[in-house]
Amino acid sequence: MKASAYDQYGSPEVLKYTEVPTPVPGRDEALVRVHAVGLNGYDLMARSGRYKPNKGKFPHILGGDFGGELVALGPETSSDLPLGTRVTSWWVVPCGKCEQCMGGFPNRCSRNYRYLGAHLPGAYAQYIKLPAHHLIPLPDTVTYEQAAAFPNAFGTAWHMIVTRGNVRPGETVLVNSASSGVSMAAIQICKNLGAYVYTSSSADWKLQKAKELGADEVINYNETDFVEEILKRTKKRGVDVVIEHVGGDFLGKSVRCLTRGGRVVTVGGTKSYQCEIEVQYIFHKELQIIGSNSATKMDLEAMMPMLGQGKLKSVIDKIFPLQQAAEAHAYLESAKQFGKILLRVDH
């Protein structure tokens, strides 16, 4: 099959359009013909070597989010989905046997936690092999492209907001970095829950698009300090919740944006994992810093009807052919996008 893969860590140019063996599904596995695949931040980190989940095993194929069709099942494998079903998938592959998995928290797997496209071969290819029970059927109204822009962004956001953050109607929420996939999903989810949403970004055109997604108020953090702006606009009260994944100095600033009893939900450090926090805010205001890791299949299944009904919308900025995966990575690294970057996979 055709794939875009890399055989060393480095710049986008290490991604090469090549031919690799088509995967063969084993027991309890499925084979999906991929039509579209979404890029994620961890793709860039894994390719560059900042994050090495493949442990130096090459060639490696990225891609945890896809839209495709089920074409085969492995031996002794059953599925409620008939061959030909249009599907996407939960991208996390836990062990299923540790205390966390058995306790209903597979996204916290403590024994063998893996991602499609990171630890395991992904969907920058014509076919992908994965556990059969991970597949999620698509509503008729959802395209392959919309499906490929959905799992990581919306699953991560839902887990942060609903499962971990417990955002409630009437609460005020600050969503940082509006143009990221997670943030675009978070704005929509928070509005569906009845929250009042502030969002920050680096450019006015990105903020305008955020308002079109439902953000109530926007802040350009290149023109003003977003902490001062939040405190000004809330009359020094602060917000109830901050949805944060930037890291670096953003985490400490997010803490300062909170009202008493508020909470920051953090899911990453796309800017930096090194963060400084002034602890007096934490104990004096009785704040919470809540970690959130990826999502569960249930998180995705809860949202799929909303995606099908148009209550949630995948936001797509640009689609490249699979042959131009290197160009797509360079474009994502340039931070010029608003929405997901996809690769189209031809057959």
GROMACS .gro file of C-alpha atoms in nm:
model
  347
    1MET     CA    1   0.000   0.000   0.000
    2LYS     CA    2   0.100   0.365  -0.032
    3ALA     CA    3   0.190   0.557   0.282
    4SER     CA    4   0.371   0.866   0.404
    5ALA     CA    5   0.627   0.741   0.654
    6TYR     CA    6   0.959   0.845   0.807
    7ASP     CA    7   1.271   0.647   0.891
    8GLN     CA    8   1.446   0.903   1.110
    9TYR     CA    9   1.347   1.190   1.338
   10GLY     CA   10   1.374   1.538   1.197
   11SER     CA   11   1.210   1.820   1.003
   12PRO     CA   12   0.897   1.770   0.788
   13GLU     CA   13   1.115   1.659   0.496
   14VAL     CA   14   1.180   1.321   0.663
   15LEU     CA   15   0.823   1.224   0.565
   16LYS     CA   16   0.841   1.028   0.240
   17TYR     CA   17   0.561   0.898   0.018
   18THR     CA   18   0.649   0.533  -0.020
   19GLU     CA   19   0.521   0.177  -0.045
   20VAL     CA   20   0.493  -0.046   0.261
   21PRO     CA   21   0.328  -0.382   0.327
   22THR     CA   22  -0.048  -0.370   0.376
   23PRO     CA   23  -0.124  -0.466   0.738
   24VAL     CA   24  -0.297  -0.797   0.801
   25PRO     CA   25  -0.553  -0.797   1.085
   26GLY     CA   26  -0.510  -1.058   1.355
   27ARG     CA   27  -0.755  -1.188   1.610
   28ASP     CA   28  -0.986  -0.913   1.744
   29GLU     CA   29  -0.852  -0.669   1.485
   30ALA     CA   30  -1.004  -0.487   1.189
   31LEU     CA   31  -0.869  -0.345   0.865
   32VAL     CA   32  -0.998  -0.007   0.750
   33ARG     CA   33  -0.955   0.152   0.407
   34VAL     CA   34  -0.856   0.511   0.488
   35HIS     CA   35  -1.004   0.801   0.289
   36ALA     CA   36  -0.897   1.096   0.506
   37VAL     CA   37  -0.663   1.140   0.802
   38GLY     CA   38  -0.621   1.431   1.042
   39LEU     CA   39  -0.297   1.584   1.168
   40ASN     CA   40  -0.245   1.635   1.541
   41GLY     CA   41   0.012   1.816   1.751
   42TYR     CA   42   0.167   1.492   1.871
   43ASP     CA   43   0.237   1.400   1.506
   44LEU     CA   44   0.478   1.692   1.490
   45MET     CA   45   0.641   1.602   1.821
   46ALA     CA   46   0.678   1.233   1.725
   47ARG     CA   47   0.823   1.313   1.383
   48SER     CA   48   1.074   1.564   1.523
   49GLY     CA   49   1.184   1.332   1.804
   50ARG     CA   50   1.067   1.557   2.087
   51TYR     CA   51   0.833   1.268   2.168
   52LYS     CA   52   0.952   0.915   2.078
   53PRO     CA   53   0.666   0.671   2.138
   54ASN     CA   54   0.783   0.448   1.850
   55LYS     CA   55   1.112   0.402   2.041
   56GLY     CA   56   1.322   0.435   1.729
   57LYS     CA   57   1.143   0.164   1.534
   58PHE     CA   58   1.133   0.267   1.166
   59PRO     CA   59   0.975   0.320   0.924
   60HIS     CA   60   0.692   0.474   1.123
   61ILE     CA   61   0.347   0.583   1.003
   62LEU     CA   62   0.170   0.864   1.190
   63GLY     CA   63  -0.202   0.938   1.209
   64GLY     CA   64  -0.449   0.864   1.490
   65ASP     CA   65  -0.763   1.022   1.341
   66PHE     CA   66  -0.925   0.899   1.022
   67GLY     CA   67  -1.242   0.848   0.824
   68GLY     CA   68  -1.268   0.526   0.628
   69GLU     CA   69  -1.458   0.205   0.568
   70LEU     CA   70  -1.433  -0.133   0.736
   71VAL     CA   71  -1.303  -0.384   0.479
   72ALA     CA   72  -1.186  -0.688   0.675
   73LEU     CA   73  -1.184  -0.857   1.015
   74GLY     CA   74  -0.915  -1.081   1.154
   75PRO     CA   75  -0.969  -1.454   1.224
   76GLU     CA   76  -1.217  -1.534   1.503
   77THR     CA   77  -1.314  -1.167   1.518
   78SER     CA   78  -1.675  -1.059   1.553
   79SER     CA   79  -1.819  -0.712   1.510
   80ASP     CA   80  -2.165  -0.557   1.518
   81LEU     CA   81  -2.056  -0.352   1.216
   82PRO     CA   82  -2.089  -0.513   0.872
   83LEU     CA   83  -1.809  -0.485   0.619
   84GLY     CA   84  -1.841  -0.163   0.424
   85THR     CA   85  -1.953   0.041   0.727
   86ARG     CA   86  -1.819   0.395   0.726
   87VAL     CA   87  -1.618   0.441   1.045
   88THR     CA   88  -1.380   0.641   1.256
   89SER     CA   89  -1.214   0.519   1.574
   90TRP     CA   90  -1.106   0.576   1.931
   91TRP     CA   91  -0.730   0.628   1.892
   92VAL     CA   92  -0.617   0.504   2.236
   93VAL     CA   93  -0.507   0.141   2.266
   94PRO     CA   94  -0.487   0.044   2.635
   95CYS     CA   95  -0.395  -0.295   2.778
   96GLY     CA   96  -0.750  -0.365   2.902
   97LYS     CA   97  -0.619  -0.562   3.200
   98CYS     CA   98  -0.462  -0.323   3.453
   99GLU     CA   99  -0.645  -0.177   3.752
  100GLN     CA  100  -0.717   0.147   3.568
  101CYS     CA  101  -0.861  -0.026   3.261
  102MET     CA  102  -1.064  -0.266   3.473
  103GLY     CA  103  -1.187   0.025   3.684
  104GLY     CA  104  -1.335   0.202   3.382
  105PHE     CA  105  -1.047   0.442   3.313
  106PRO     CA  106  -0.877   0.298   3.003
  107ASN     CA  107  -0.736   0.641   2.915
  108ARG     CA  108  -0.526   0.606   3.232
  109CYS     CA  109  -0.391   0.260   3.140
  110SER     CA  110  -0.092   0.195   3.367
  111ARG     CA  111   0.056  -0.108   3.194
  112ASN     CA  112   0.069  -0.063   2.814
  113TYR     CA  113  -0.078   0.270   2.708
  114ARG     CA  114  -0.050   0.336   2.333
  115TYR     CA  115  -0.184   0.562   2.058
  116LEU     CA  116  -0.257   0.481   1.698
  117GLY     CA  117  -0.005   0.673   1.491
  118ALA     CA  118   0.228   0.731   1.786
  119HIS     CA  119   0.323   0.402   1.950
  120LEU     CA  120   0.149   0.199   1.677
  121PRO     CA  121   0.134   0.240   1.297
  122GLY     CA  122  -0.127   0.498   1.202
  123ALA     CA  123  -0.343   0.621   0.916
  124TYR     CA  124  -0.109   0.821   0.692
  125ALA     CA  125  -0.166   0.527   0.462
  126GLN     CA  126  -0.423   0.357   0.242
  127TYR     CA  127  -0.506   0.106   0.518
  128ILE     CA  128  -0.484   0.089   0.896
  129LYS     CA  129  -0.508  -0.207   1.133
  130LEU     CA  130  -0.661  -0.157   1.478
  131PRO     CA  131  -0.869  -0.328   1.749
  132ALA     CA  132  -1.214  -0.406   1.604
  133HIS     CA  133  -1.403  -0.289   1.913
  134HIS     CA  134  -1.249   0.060   1.875
  135LEU     CA  135  -1.448   0.134   1.560
  136ILE     CA  136  -1.728   0.392   1.572
  137PRO     CA  137  -1.983   0.406   1.288
  138LEU     CA  138  -2.046   0.739   1.119
  139PRO     CA  139  -2.390   0.897   1.078
  140ASP     CA  140  -2.492   0.929   0.713
  141THR     CA  141  -2.452   1.306   0.735
  142VAL     CA  142  -2.086   1.291   0.843
  143THR     CA  143  -1.823   1.285   0.566
  144TYR     CA  144  -1.488   1.106   0.582
  145GLU     CA  145  -1.320   1.445   0.613
  146GLN     CA  146  -1.541   1.553   0.903
  147ALA     CA  147  -1.471   1.220   1.072
  148ALA     CA  148  -1.095   1.261   1.032
  149ALA     CA  149  -1.113   1.602   1.202
  150PHE     CA  150  -1.315   1.470   1.495
  151PRO     CA  151  -1.171   1.211   1.741
  152ASN     CA  152  -0.864   1.370   1.901
  153ALA     CA  153  -0.992   1.728   1.903
  154PHE     CA  154  -1.346   1.664   2.021
  155GLY     CA  155  -1.269   1.360   2.237
  156THR     CA  156  -0.994   1.544   2.424
  157ALA     CA  157  -1.211   1.854   2.468
  158TRP     CA  158  -1.516   1.658   2.587
  159HIS     CA  159  -1.308   1.465   2.840
  160MET     CA  160  -1.163   1.792   2.973
  161ILE     CA  161  -1.490   1.980   2.990
  162VAL     CA  162  -1.752   1.719   3.078
  163THR     CA  163  -1.575   1.418   3.228
  164ARG     CA  164  -1.301   1.596   3.424
  165GLY     CA  165  -1.395   1.964   3.444
  166ASN     CA  166  -1.767   1.922   3.513
  167VAL     CA  167  -1.852   2.250   3.339
  168ARG     CA  168  -2.208   2.351   3.421
  169PRO     CA  169  -2.466   2.584   3.263
  170GLY     CA  170  -2.407   2.947   3.353
  171GLU     CA  171  -2.038   2.907   3.436
  172THR     CA  172  -1.773   3.127   3.275
  173VAL     CA  173  -1.496   2.952   3.083
  174LEU     CA  174  -1.172   3.075   2.926
  175VAL     CA  175  -1.053   2.862   2.634
  176ASN     CA  176  -0.692   2.938   2.546
  177SER     CA  177  -0.544   2.925   2.194
  178ALA     CA  178  -0.868   2.936   1.997
  179SER     CA  179  -0.726   2.808   1.668
  180SER     CA  180  -0.618   2.466   1.794
  181GLY     CA  181  -0.840   2.167   1.724
  182VAL     CA  182  -0.905   2.104   2.093
  183SER     CA  183  -0.995   2.468   2.157
  184MET     CA  184  -1.233   2.489   1.859
  185ALA     CA  185  -1.408   2.180   1.989
  186ALA     CA  186  -1.406   2.319   2.345
  187ILE     CA  187  -1.577   2.643   2.242
  188GLN     CA  188  -1.860   2.449   2.081
  189ILE     CA  189  -1.899   2.199   2.366
  190CYS     CA  190  -1.904   2.473   2.631
  191LYS     CA  191  -2.170   2.667   2.439
  192ASN     CA  192  -2.381   2.352   2.403
  193LEU     CA  193  -2.360   2.315   2.782
  194GLY     CA  194  -2.480   2.672   2.838
  195ALA     CA  195  -2.151   2.825   2.954
  196TYR     CA  196  -2.029   3.179   2.879
  197VAL     CA  197  -1.707   3.148   2.679
  198TYR     CA  198  -1.404   3.376   2.659
  199THR     CA  199  -1.128   3.268   2.423
  200SER     CA  200  -0.775   3.387   2.348
  201SER     CA  201  -0.560   3.369   2.037
  202SER     CA  202  -0.267   3.538   1.863
  203ALA     CA  203  -0.449   3.708   1.574
  204ASP     CA  204  -0.773   3.898   1.523
  205TRP     CA  205  -0.875   3.690   1.219
  206LYS     CA  206  -0.853   3.374   1.431
  207LEU     CA  207  -1.062   3.539   1.701
  208GLN     CA  208  -1.328   3.634   1.448
  209LYS     CA  209  -1.356   3.270   1.345
  210ALA     CA  210  -1.379   3.174   1.712
  211LYS     CA  211  -1.675   3.408   1.751
  212GLU     CA  212  -1.839   3.237   1.455
  213LEU     CA  213  -1.806   2.909   1.649
  214GLY     CA  214  -1.990   3.063   1.943
  215ALA     CA  215  -1.729   3.236   2.162
  216ASP     CA  216  -1.892   3.522   2.355
  217GLU     CA  217  -1.581   3.737   2.403
  218VAL     CA  218  -1.231   3.721   2.252
  219ILE     CA  219  -0.883   3.837   2.357
  220ASN     CA  220  -0.574   3.886   2.140
  221TYR     CA  221  -0.293   3.784   2.374
  222ASN     CA  222  -0.031   3.940   2.143
  223GLU     CA  223  -0.187   4.282   2.204
  224THR     CA  224  -0.286   4.259   2.570
  225ASP     CA  225  -0.215   4.050   2.877
  226PHE     CA  226  -0.502   3.801   2.889
  227VAL     CA  227  -0.491   3.784   3.270
  228GLU     CA  228  -0.544   4.158   3.305
  229GLU     CA  229  -0.813   4.148   3.037
  230ILE     CA  230  -1.007   3.865   3.203
  231LEU     CA  231  -0.995   4.036   3.542
  232LYS     CA  232  -1.103   4.364   3.384
  233ARG     CA  233  -1.395   4.212   3.195
  234THR     CA  234  -1.515   4.008   3.494
  235LYS     CA  235  -1.475   4.302   3.736
  236LYS     CA  236  -1.188   4.121   3.915
  237ARG     CA  237  -1.398   3.809   3.976
  238GLY     CA  238  -1.218   3.584   3.727
  239VAL     CA  239  -1.363   3.283   3.546
  240ASP     CA  240  -1.486   2.954   3.683
  241VAL     CA  241  -1.285   2.731   3.449
  242VAL     CA  242  -0.985   2.759   3.216
  243ILE     CA  243  -0.937   2.503   2.940
  244GLU     CA  244  -0.560   2.489   2.891
  245HIS     CA  245  -0.318   2.291   2.674
  246VAL     CA  246  -0.046   2.543   2.587
  247GLY     CA  247   0.176   2.503   2.893
  248GLY     CA  248   0.477   2.728   2.945
  249ASP     CA  249   0.376   3.058   3.102
  250PHE     CA  250   0.012   3.003   3.001
  251LEU     CA  251  -0.053   2.764   3.289
  252GLY     CA  252   0.054   3.010   3.557
  253LYS     CA  253  -0.143   3.287   3.388
  254SER     CA  254  -0.447   3.061   3.364
  255VAL     CA  255  -0.435   3.005   3.740
  256ARG     CA  256  -0.441   3.381   3.793
  257CYS     CA  257  -0.754   3.410   3.574
  258LEU     CA  258  -0.960   3.195   3.810
  259THR     CA  259  -1.222   3.303   4.057
  260ARG     CA  260  -1.219   3.159   4.408
  261GLY     CA  261  -1.290   2.788   4.396
  262GLY     CA  262  -1.212   2.784   4.022
  263ARG     CA  263  -1.038   2.514   3.826
  264VAL     CA  264  -0.786   2.482   3.544
  265VAL     CA  265  -0.815   2.171   3.332
  266THR     CA  266  -0.488   2.095   3.153
  267VAL     CA  267  -0.426   1.841   2.880
  268GLY     CA  268  -0.082   1.925   2.745
  269GLY     CA  269   0.206   2.159   2.683
  270THR     CA  270   0.225   2.240   2.315
  271LYS     CA  271   0.438   2.546   2.395
  272SER     CA  272   0.642   2.392   2.675
  273TYR     CA  273   0.616   2.133   2.952
  274GLN     CA  274   0.812   2.365   3.182
  275CYS     CA  275   0.561   2.574   3.380
  276GLU     CA  276   0.587   2.804   3.681
  277ILE     CA  277   0.291   2.859   3.915
  278GLU     CA  278   0.266   3.098   4.207
  279VAL     CA  279   0.134   2.867   4.475
  280GLN     CA  280  -0.033   3.137   4.686
  281TYR     CA  281  -0.315   3.159   4.434
  282ILE     CA  282  -0.378   2.787   4.469
  283PHE     CA  283  -0.424   2.772   4.845
  284HIS     CA  284  -0.561   3.121   4.904
  285LYS     CA  285  -0.841   3.081   4.650
  286GLU     CA  286  -0.884   2.705   4.700
  287LEU     CA  287  -0.821   2.639   4.332
  288GLN     CA  288  -0.799   2.308   4.150
  289ILE     CA  289  -0.554   2.206   3.876
  290ILE     CA  290  -0.710   1.908   3.704
  291GLY     CA  291  -0.519   1.682   3.469
  292SER     CA  292  -0.701   1.532   3.172
  293ASN     CA  293  -0.560   1.266   2.941
  294SER     CA  294  -0.702   1.196   2.594
  295ALA     CA  295  -1.052   1.046   2.599
  296THR     CA  296  -1.251   0.726   2.628
  297LYS     CA  297  -1.454   0.560   2.356
  298MET     CA  298  -1.766   0.657   2.552
  299ASP     CA  299  -1.669   1.025   2.522
  300LEU     CA  300  -1.660   0.992   2.144
  301GLU     CA  301  -1.981   0.791   2.123
  302ALA     CA  302  -2.163   1.051   2.334
  303MET     CA  303  -2.080   1.321   2.080
  304MET     CA  304  -2.129   1.133   1.753
  305PRO     CA  305  -2.506   1.200   1.736
  306MET     CA  306  -2.435   1.570   1.801
  307LEU     CA  307  -2.189   1.570   1.511
  308GLY     CA  308  -2.444   1.401   1.290
  309GLN     CA  309  -2.713   1.654   1.386
  310GLY     CA  310  -2.486   1.953   1.326
  311LYS     CA  311  -2.481   2.060   1.691
  312LEU     CA  312  -2.103   2.011   1.679
  313LYS     CA  313  -1.905   2.092   1.365
  314SER     CA  314  -1.563   1.974   1.256
  315VAL     CA  315  -1.358   2.273   1.148
  316ILE     CA  316  -1.126   2.203   0.854
  317ASP     CA  317  -0.868   2.453   0.737
  318LYS     CA  318  -0.692   2.276   0.451
  319ILE     CA  319  -0.668   1.933   0.287
  320PHE     CA  320  -0.344   1.806   0.133
  321PRO     CA  321  -0.298   1.486  -0.067
  322LEU     CA  322  -0.120   1.208   0.123
  323GLN     CA  323   0.180   1.259  -0.105
  324GLN     CA  324   0.225   1.607   0.049
  325ALA     CA  325   0.238   1.506   0.415
  326ALA     CA  326   0.567   1.695   0.458
  327GLU     CA  327   0.409   2.014   0.324
  328ALA     CA  328   0.110   1.961   0.554
  329HIS     CA  329   0.342   1.931   0.857
  330ALA     CA  330   0.525   2.249   0.760
  331TYR     CA  331   0.196   2.431   0.723
  332LEU     CA  332   0.075   2.313   1.065
  333GLU     CA  333   0.404   2.418   1.223
  334SER     CA  334   0.365   2.766   1.073
  335ALA     CA  335   0.053   2.819   1.292
  336LYS     CA  336  -0.130   2.989   1.005
  337GLN     CA  337  -0.430   2.760   1.020
  338PHE     CA  338  -0.768   2.784   1.185
  339GLY     CA  339  -0.905   2.434   1.193
  340LYS     CA  340  -0.777   2.086   1.131
  341ILE     CA  341  -0.525   1.998   0.861
  342LEU     CA  342  -0.616   1.679   0.674
  343LEU     CA  343  -0.457   1.443   0.427
  344ARG     CA  344  -0.669   1.297   0.148
  345VAL     CA  345  -0.594   0.932   0.076
  346ASP     CA  346  -0.661   0.810  -0.278
  347HIS     CA  347  -0.702   0.449  -0.387
   0.00000   0.00000   0.00000
